[in-house]
Amino acid sequence: MAKQIEVSDLDAYYGSHKAIEGISMTIEPRSVTAFIGPSGCGKSTFLRTLNRMHEVIPGARVEGKVRLEDQDLYGTNVDPVSVRRTIGMVFQRPNPFPTMSIFDNVAAGLRLNGRFSKSQLDGIVEESLKGANLWNEVKTRLNKPGAGLSGGQQQRLCIARAIAVRPQVLLMDEPCSALDPISTLAIEDLISELKQEFTIVIVTHNMQQAARVSDRTAFFNLAAQGQPGKLIEMDETSRIFTNPTQKATEDYITGRFG
Amino acid sequence: MTVQMGIKPISAGRRVKNGVAQVLVYLAFAVAVVPLVSVLWLVIRNGLKRFDIEFLTHSMRNIGARDAGGGAYHAIIGTLEQVLLASLIAVPIGLLTAVYLVEYGNGGRLSRLISFFVDIMTGVPSIVAGLFVLAFWILVLGMTFSGFAGALALSILMMPVVVRSTEEMLRLVPNELREASYALGVPKWRTIAKVVLPTAFTGIVTGVMLAVARVAGETAPLLLTVFFTDSINEDPFNGPQMGLPLYVFGQSALPQDVAIDRAWTGALTLILIVMLLNLVARLISWWRSPAKRG
């Protein structure tokens, strides 16, 4: 299931503005990789280049290479739709489809992509909701609207929806920033479970969270406002937090800036 | 002078201003409602006189100038058919145009051009739409006067209304939903068909109903395209038809009291039809809304 991602010399632009520059890294399979860094340093932009969501924004483009095992995601014949099917994404704000029930939300990715029998769907929906630790809370009201759940439940619903299509990589863009500590804990536990099966990349502003859930951490920074963001260093999470090689990383994680 | 801090009561000046503003707002509301209520009241009072089974089931065939009786069955049939045909033409085109403008146009030159012409179309006087169909469809192509010709003229008037209201509704759909769908590996066209349009469905239905209500009462373009008849013609593609606005127009021009009464009842019937269509649209969007299941 899980695959390795290799990025080499990647630049991303919004129109003529260069948002990130010269990023190269390897993301290991079956592990959690955390991206940390100040706001505006391009963490989310970089995350979105990994499943070709960046180019959805008008005027946005990417230069460089992203390889999933031996496949170039930005190759000439690659269908971005199939890339996104392989590399799922969870967003900062929970965004269940408002017109669909809980069941339909989880089944959405499958239904919109192909034909499945009712019993197949039932099985996958239950498995995905269990995988997102939501099954026990919603099993009696699967046909109620997904928008009626609490924020934390909605976010787990979105995770269930993302894992229902069986991606190989799961990208999470600050998945807990809109949630209370209890829901955050539930999602962090879930991340630790999901890494058995998926390659997980998580963007977070919460350094304790990065320290808690991730195996490897990448620190991004930008020289000044308006300059492109860059990867400063990437290492085992324990090393980044105890013994970083760069001064900027140490300043950031200890709360000293500039 | 010291600056007074702390919580103070509302000053007399603000109370007066608030009172004046409140009175003005209520007054404006009353002024806006007066014409509506007076029209409704007049139409209902004068229209109920002839609102009977005969009116709804008979045409004006063989009804002499001074005869009482007669009805608007031919006009009701005509209006329903013409508006239905006009909707069948205008709604798909308008919907797809709006989808193009919002989802594919990206503010490019073509989409700005389309927007510009839709704005112009919104301002086209209805008689011009009728003249266009008369000149192009009937005089150049040599087709006969028919309900379909009328529907063509009405669809020209409907299209910009449908485009504008649908466009507004599609823009209200949060981008996050589109992104959520893309991130599941759903192609763009399916995202539009299965996520964007259903989310905007209620608003689109309301916009379409507004457009229908607008064209159902149009008289001028029908005058030039469906012509005029006292007989029942159920085939909208052949020969002159009638429409309720034409019926009201024709009957109200006659000097006899019985004709004037028929005109009032025709107007009442038209209002009822539009109200009924609105009700159906409300029901459809209520039935489709997720809140019902909640």
XYZ file of C-alpha atoms in Angstrom:
552
model
C 0.000 0.000 0.000
C 2.369 2.678 1.198
C 4.968 4.122 -1.122
C 7.956 6.390 -0.865
C 7.859 9.929 -2.242
C 10.966 11.536 -3.607
C 11.016 15.243 -4.375
C 13.871 16.866 -6.219
C 14.482 20.572 -6.757
C 10.846 21.637 -6.662
C 9.678 25.227 -7.206
C 6.036 26.317 -6.975
C 4.561 29.556 -8.275
C 1.352 31.549 -7.865
C 1.336 33.519 -11.095
C 4.713 35.222 -11.143
C 5.210 34.901 -7.371
C 7.556 32.109 -6.387
C 6.145 30.566 -3.213
C 8.673 27.784 -2.597
C 12.105 27.182 -4.049
C 14.502 24.313 -4.507
C 12.924 21.737 -2.247
C 14.336 18.206 -2.273
C 13.380 15.541 0.214
C 12.477 11.903 0.643
C 9.298 10.919 2.446
C 9.517 7.404 3.850
C 6.673 4.904 3.494
C 4.671 3.787 6.540
C 5.805 6.705 8.622
C 4.569 10.117 9.648
C 6.421 13.108 8.275
C 5.649 16.489 9.833
C 6.186 19.882 8.177
C 6.712 22.763 10.578
C 7.581 26.408 10.036
C 6.183 29.919 10.368
C 3.014 30.988 8.505
C 3.540 31.793 4.850
C 6.699 29.694 4.513
C 5.085 27.418 1.917
C 4.422 24.234 3.924
C 0.848 23.966 2.691
C 1.819 24.926 -0.841
C 4.478 22.227 -0.858
C 2.005 19.692 0.547
C -0.424 20.542 -2.244
C 2.224 20.012 -4.913
C 2.566 16.409 -3.731
C -0.858 15.399 -5.074
C -1.147 18.030 -7.797
C -3.740 20.049 -5.917
C -1.578 23.138 -6.259
C -2.391 23.558 -9.943
C -6.141 23.695 -9.191
C -5.649 27.360 -8.257
C -5.750 29.555 -11.391
C -2.264 30.721 -12.364
C -0.464 28.251 -10.095
C 2.276 26.043 -11.528
C 5.109 23.787 -10.451
C 8.650 23.150 -11.662
C 10.734 20.182 -10.588
C 10.131 16.513 -9.964
C 7.976 14.522 -7.584
C 8.372 10.745 -7.806
C 6.104 8.198 -6.184
C 8.399 5.127 -6.121
C 9.376 5.026 -9.806
C 6.621 7.227 -11.247
C 7.050 10.906 -12.050
C 3.828 12.605 -10.866
C 4.430 15.576 -13.143
C 5.250 13.449 -16.206
C 3.655 14.464 -19.488
C 1.179 11.597 -19.651
C 0.184 11.547 -16.002
C -3.491 12.224 -15.229
C -3.711 14.521 -12.184
C -7.028 12.888 -11.291
C -5.353 9.506 -10.860
C -2.552 11.121 -8.823
C -5.150 12.492 -6.397
C -6.809 9.104 -6.240
C -3.493 7.623 -5.135
C -2.529 10.447 -2.779
C -5.437 11.529 -0.586
C -5.786 14.757 1.317
C -7.414 16.064 4.499
C -7.903 19.802 4.788
C -7.521 22.349 7.547
C -11.232 23.019 7.914
C -13.506 19.973 7.934
C -15.397 20.035 4.632
C -17.994 17.273 4.422
C -20.317 17.529 1.412
C -23.369 19.374 2.773
C -25.888 17.689 0.488
C -24.821 14.182 1.471
C -25.486 11.952 4.459
C -22.686 10.505 6.604
C -22.777 7.306 4.571
C -22.800 9.150 1.242
C -19.900 11.341 2.346
C -17.698 8.336 3.033
C -18.895 6.588 -0.116
C -18.507 9.760 -2.227
C -14.993 9.040 -3.489
C -15.957 5.506 -4.477
C -19.303 6.380 -6.020
C -17.912 9.275 -7.995
C -15.101 7.111 -9.320
C -16.770 3.894 -10.327
C -19.407 1.291 -9.726
C -19.668 -0.604 -6.482
C -22.452 -2.863 -5.276
C -24.450 -1.856 -2.224
C -22.867 -4.560 -0.073
C -19.354 -3.603 -1.208
C -20.079 0.020 -0.320
C -21.529 -0.963 3.067
C -18.369 -2.885 3.835
C -15.949 -0.163 2.766
C -17.912 2.590 4.549
C -17.965 0.630 7.808
C -14.285 -0.222 7.525
C -13.337 3.385 6.761
C -15.439 4.816 9.595
C -13.888 2.271 11.955
C -10.491 3.243 10.602
C -11.266 6.869 11.430
C -12.535 5.935 14.937
C -15.948 7.316 14.120
C -17.998 4.171 13.576
C -19.303 3.809 17.135
C -20.459 7.418 17.235
C -22.364 7.407 13.935
C -23.372 3.804 13.208
C -26.988 4.453 14.225
C -27.378 7.571 12.088
C -25.530 6.897 8.851
C -28.295 8.503 6.783
C -28.216 11.800 8.703
C -26.417 14.791 7.097
C -22.654 14.864 7.637
C -22.816 18.580 8.380
C -24.759 17.829 11.582
C -21.712 16.327 13.336
C -19.404 18.237 15.672
C -16.219 19.770 14.255
C -14.011 16.925 15.485
C -16.395 14.301 14.167
C -16.610 16.101 10.833
C -12.825 16.055 10.548
C -12.749 12.320 11.288
C -15.525 11.929 8.705
C -13.266 13.681 6.195
C -10.428 11.318 7.123
C -12.775 8.351 6.661
C -13.778 9.771 3.287
C -10.128 10.134 2.300
C -9.090 6.614 3.344
C -12.186 5.025 1.780
C -10.640 5.325 -1.681
C -7.589 3.381 -0.390
C -4.870 5.933 -1.185
C -1.199 5.089 -0.751
C -0.327 8.414 0.805
C -2.425 10.655 3.049
C -1.633 14.360 3.155
C -3.000 16.335 6.104
C -2.993 20.117 6.074
C -3.232 21.262 9.705
C -6.004 18.742 10.378
C -6.382 19.703 14.047
C -6.131 23.479 13.946
C -9.911 23.957 14.116
C -10.450 21.323 16.816
C -10.537 21.158 20.600
C -7.848 19.201 22.543
C -9.975 16.062 22.937
C -10.771 15.836 19.226
C -7.126 16.613 18.512
C -6.060 13.699 20.691
C -8.522 11.422 18.867
C -7.042 12.443 15.523
C -3.455 12.058 16.725
C -4.220 8.532 17.960
C -5.773 7.870 14.594
C -2.667 9.115 12.779
C -0.506 6.682 14.759
C -2.800 3.842 13.718
C -3.039 4.915 10.094
C 0.719 4.964 9.640
C 0.710 1.150 9.768
C -0.908 1.269 6.343
C -0.336 4.686 4.818
C 2.450 7.117 4.248
C 1.352 10.190 6.153
C 2.468 13.775 5.720
C 1.114 16.322 8.177
C 1.472 20.105 8.237
C 1.158 21.520 11.717
C 1.712 24.715 13.643
C 1.694 22.808 16.874
C 5.235 21.690 17.665
C 4.179 19.378 20.457
C 1.932 17.694 17.939
C 4.800 17.297 15.493
C 6.932 15.863 18.296
C 4.157 13.511 19.400
C 2.997 12.032 16.116
C 5.815 12.249 13.607
C 8.822 10.071 12.852
C 10.575 12.650 10.727
C 10.215 16.426 10.736
C 10.980 18.987 8.064
C 11.483 22.624 8.992
C 10.588 25.274 6.407
C 11.447 28.934 6.604
C 11.606 32.015 4.426
C 14.346 34.592 4.422
C 11.925 37.525 4.424
C 8.311 38.320 3.628
C 7.780 37.995 -0.149
C 10.781 35.672 -0.545
C 10.144 32.046 -1.513
C 10.012 29.497 1.313
C 12.795 26.921 1.575
C 13.441 23.658 3.310
C 15.937 24.413 6.087
C 16.484 20.919 7.382
C 14.855 17.535 7.680
C 15.737 14.752 10.078
C 14.461 12.295 12.641
C 11.912 14.140 14.786
C 13.876 13.462 17.956
C 17.007 15.015 16.437
C 15.188 18.074 15.095
C 13.741 18.764 18.520
C 16.840 17.993 20.606
C 19.808 18.629 18.420
C 19.067 20.540 15.195
C 22.000 21.361 12.969
C 20.669 24.745 11.838
C 20.451 27.829 14.026
C 17.093 28.862 12.468
C 15.511 25.530 13.380
C 16.673 25.799 16.950
C 15.382 29.376 17.200
C 12.009 28.369 15.832
C 11.406 25.338 18.013
C 12.570 27.109 21.141
C 10.411 30.124 20.350
C 13.210 32.597 19.560
C 12.759 34.293 16.232
C 14.923 36.433 14.057
C -12.424 68.462 30.517
C -12.174 64.843 31.564
C -13.000 61.949 29.310
C -15.905 60.034 30.804
C -15.182 56.317 30.859
C -17.482 53.459 31.783
C -20.928 52.272 30.817
C -23.424 55.008 30.052
C -27.173 54.992 29.329
C -28.326 55.566 25.731
C -28.447 59.304 25.149
C -31.715 61.084 24.281
C -30.305 62.091 20.901
C -29.633 58.500 19.909
C -33.080 57.434 21.081
C -34.671 60.068 18.819
C -32.481 59.122 15.841
C -33.292 55.469 16.357
C -36.998 56.225 16.532
C -36.933 58.334 13.370
C -34.965 55.713 11.457
C -37.358 53.004 12.608
C -40.404 54.978 11.460
C -38.756 55.654 8.077
C -37.952 51.987 7.554
C -41.516 50.904 8.362
C -42.852 53.667 6.119
C -40.653 52.544 3.216
C -41.888 48.991 3.728
C -45.519 50.153 3.722
C -45.004 52.197 0.544
C -43.408 49.188 -1.156
C -46.250 46.882 -0.154
C -49.129 49.209 -1.121
C -49.006 48.517 -4.882
C -48.623 44.769 -4.327
C -51.589 44.543 -1.966
C -53.754 46.810 -4.093
C -53.055 44.824 -7.278
C -53.713 41.518 -5.527
C -56.882 42.862 -3.930
C -58.245 44.257 -7.213
C -57.433 41.118 -9.205
C -58.913 38.794 -6.614
C -62.060 40.880 -6.087
C -62.776 41.394 -9.781
C -61.446 38.050 -10.935
C -63.436 35.786 -8.603
C -66.675 36.762 -10.392
C -65.914 34.588 -13.411
C -63.511 32.116 -11.813
C -65.601 29.016 -12.481
C -65.448 25.635 -14.203
C -66.649 27.067 -17.510
C -63.838 29.613 -17.538
C -61.226 26.917 -16.938
C -62.610 24.391 -19.448
C -63.950 26.422 -22.374
C -62.405 28.553 -25.081
C -63.806 31.706 -26.699
C -64.907 29.891 -29.864
C -68.412 30.894 -30.968
C -68.749 33.404 -28.163
C -70.188 36.596 -29.616
C -69.035 40.054 -28.681
C -71.865 40.613 -26.231
C -72.204 37.046 -24.967
C -71.496 36.175 -21.395
C -69.731 32.878 -20.683
C -66.694 31.671 -22.572
C -63.394 30.898 -20.983
C -59.636 30.849 -21.198
C -58.904 27.145 -21.582
C -57.149 27.806 -24.899
C -55.075 30.563 -23.289
C -54.155 28.464 -20.247
C -53.028 25.588 -22.469
C -51.065 28.022 -24.617
C -49.311 29.716 -21.702
C -48.382 26.394 -20.083
C -47.008 24.989 -23.338
C -45.156 28.134 -24.329
C -43.558 28.597 -20.908
C -42.638 24.907 -20.716
C -41.015 25.003 -24.166
C -39.240 28.250 -23.362
C -37.895 26.700 -20.143
C -36.772 23.576 -21.990
C -34.723 25.783 -24.299
C -33.493 28.440 -21.883
C -32.759 26.469 -18.693
C -30.188 24.007 -20.100
C -28.425 26.705 -22.120
C -28.488 29.153 -19.215
C -27.301 26.527 -16.737
C -24.414 25.401 -18.928
C -23.439 29.005 -19.637
C -23.300 29.718 -15.911
C -21.261 26.556 -15.310
C -18.825 27.669 -17.985
C -18.543 31.173 -16.547
C -17.934 30.002 -12.981
C -16.031 26.742 -13.397
C -14.158 27.024 -16.678
C -14.027 30.699 -17.670
C -11.405 31.803 -15.125
C -12.137 35.416 -16.033
C -10.636 34.930 -19.504
C -11.542 36.946 -22.561
C -14.343 34.642 -23.729
C -16.014 34.564 -20.331
C -15.831 38.358 -20.006
C -17.377 38.644 -23.458
C -20.179 36.238 -22.532
C -20.804 38.118 -19.289
C -21.016 41.361 -21.209
C -23.558 39.999 -23.685
C -25.619 38.401 -20.942
C -25.808 41.826 -19.309
C -26.970 43.319 -22.594
C -29.540 40.540 -23.022
C -30.920 41.299 -19.555
C -31.684 44.795 -20.756
C -33.305 43.791 -24.069
C -36.929 45.035 -24.127
C -39.295 42.090 -24.515
C -40.782 43.458 -27.734
C -37.335 43.331 -29.329
C -37.107 39.613 -28.560
C -40.507 39.216 -30.234
C -39.416 41.259 -33.238
C -36.268 39.174 -33.591
C -38.212 35.924 -33.722
C -40.761 37.483 -36.066
C -38.035 38.716 -38.408
C -35.805 35.648 -38.264
C -38.069 32.665 -37.630
C -41.274 33.732 -39.345
C -40.264 36.170 -42.091
C -36.820 34.823 -43.095
C -37.239 31.101 -42.410
C -40.889 31.229 -43.404
C -42.268 29.393 -40.357
C -45.868 29.972 -39.276
C -47.061 31.804 -36.211
C -46.997 29.192 -33.455
C -46.640 28.612 -29.764
C -43.095 27.451 -30.430
C -42.212 30.775 -32.043
C -43.505 32.435 -28.883
C -41.462 30.049 -26.765
C -38.365 31.038 -28.745
C -38.975 34.702 -27.950
C -39.628 33.920 -24.285
C -36.488 31.785 -24.045
C -34.425 34.778 -25.202
C -35.829 36.706 -22.243
C -35.370 33.805 -19.820
C -31.790 32.936 -20.641
C -29.978 35.909 -19.096
C -32.046 35.645 -15.907
C -31.184 31.954 -15.578
C -27.494 32.607 -16.318
C -27.191 35.417 -13.784
C -29.012 33.711 -10.923
C -27.275 30.363 -11.493
C -23.912 32.107 -11.689
C -24.538 33.792 -8.328
C -25.523 30.488 -6.753
C -22.519 28.599 -8.151
C -20.166 31.269 -6.851
C -21.645 30.788 -3.385
C -20.544 27.135 -3.327
C -17.396 27.099 -1.159
C -14.201 26.254 -3.006
C -13.323 23.830 -0.212
C -16.026 21.469 -1.453
C -14.549 21.443 -4.946
C -11.091 20.831 -3.494
C -12.406 18.066 -1.236
C -13.841 16.386 -4.291
C -10.695 16.824 -6.401
C -8.614 15.424 -3.547
C -10.702 12.239 -3.685
C -9.623 11.815 -7.276
C -12.947 12.902 -8.759
C -12.660 14.476 -12.228
C -13.747 18.084 -12.599
C -16.915 17.422 -14.583
C -18.148 14.888 -12.017
C -17.305 17.306 -9.226
C -19.511 19.880 -10.919
C -22.324 17.428 -11.605
C -22.319 15.620 -8.261
C -21.048 18.166 -5.741
C -21.319 21.747 -7.023
C -24.726 21.632 -8.730
C -26.485 19.670 -5.945
C -25.106 22.103 -3.362
C -26.467 25.059 -5.318
C -29.663 23.225 -6.329
C -32.141 25.121 -4.134
C -30.852 28.495 -5.272
C -30.851 27.457 -8.921
C -34.474 26.308 -8.693
C -35.447 29.657 -7.154
C -33.661 31.508 -9.966
C -35.337 29.407 -12.645
C -38.730 30.058 -11.051
C -38.088 33.795 -11.068
C -37.275 33.550 -14.754
C -40.438 31.527 -15.414
C -42.532 34.039 -13.486
C -40.984 36.839 -15.504
C -41.779 35.373 -18.911
C -45.186 33.915 -18.027
C -46.599 37.428 -17.956
C -44.961 38.678 -21.148
C -47.438 39.972 -23.731
C -45.490 41.905 -26.321
C -43.284 39.106 -27.722
C -46.278 36.737 -27.906
C -48.304 39.252 -29.874
C -45.732 39.098 -32.673
C -45.043 35.369 -32.593
C -47.999 33.223 -31.485
C -50.541 35.632 -32.962
C -54.038 35.345 -31.589
C -56.886 32.861 -31.601
C -60.205 32.172 -29.928
C -60.008 28.420 -30.484
C -58.215 25.651 -28.692
C -54.936 24.747 -30.369
C -53.105 22.124 -28.373
C -50.236 21.827 -30.847
C -47.625 24.467 -30.051
C -45.756 23.791 -33.303
C -48.582 24.526 -35.706
C -50.751 27.568 -36.156
C -51.634 30.462 -33.913
C -52.043 29.797 -30.218
C -53.256 31.876 -27.333
C -51.629 32.898 -24.072
C -53.095 34.230 -20.858
C -51.390 37.631 -21.156
C -52.740 37.939 -24.707
C -56.161 36.881 -23.467
C -56.172 39.562 -20.772
C -54.908 42.096 -23.284
C -57.593 41.194 -25.835
C -60.536 40.989 -23.468
C -59.699 44.165 -21.603
C -59.714 46.087 -24.872
C -63.366 45.190 -25.478
C -66.088 47.558 -24.253
C -68.465 44.939 -22.792
C -68.598 44.300 -19.054
C -68.584 40.518 -19.607
C -65.279 40.842 -21.499
C -63.752 43.030 -18.802
C -64.751 40.426 -16.210
C -63.068 37.714 -18.300
C -59.918 39.824 -18.448
C -59.798 40.100 -14.642
C -60.300 36.379 -14.236
C -57.586 35.752 -16.828
C -55.199 37.861 -14.773
C -56.173 36.002 -11.604
C -55.566 32.660 -13.346
C -52.123 33.796 -14.490
C -51.173 34.842 -10.940
C -52.439 31.508 -9.604
C -50.428 29.551 -12.193
C -47.221 31.393 -11.322
C -47.904 30.924 -7.597
C -48.559 27.239 -8.130
C -45.299 26.828 -10.057
C -43.468 28.607 -7.240
C -45.047 26.279 -4.716
C -43.973 23.242 -6.724
C -40.416 24.601 -6.902
C -40.391 25.165 -3.139
C -41.591 21.609 -2.617
C -38.900 20.235 -4.903
C -36.110 22.123 -3.159
C -37.507 21.221 0.282
C -37.644 17.598 -0.741
C -34.065 17.731 -1.998
C -32.618 19.649 0.961
C -30.508 17.690 3.447
C -32.194 19.461 6.381
C -35.299 17.371 5.794
C -33.397 14.195 6.559
C -31.716 15.743 9.592
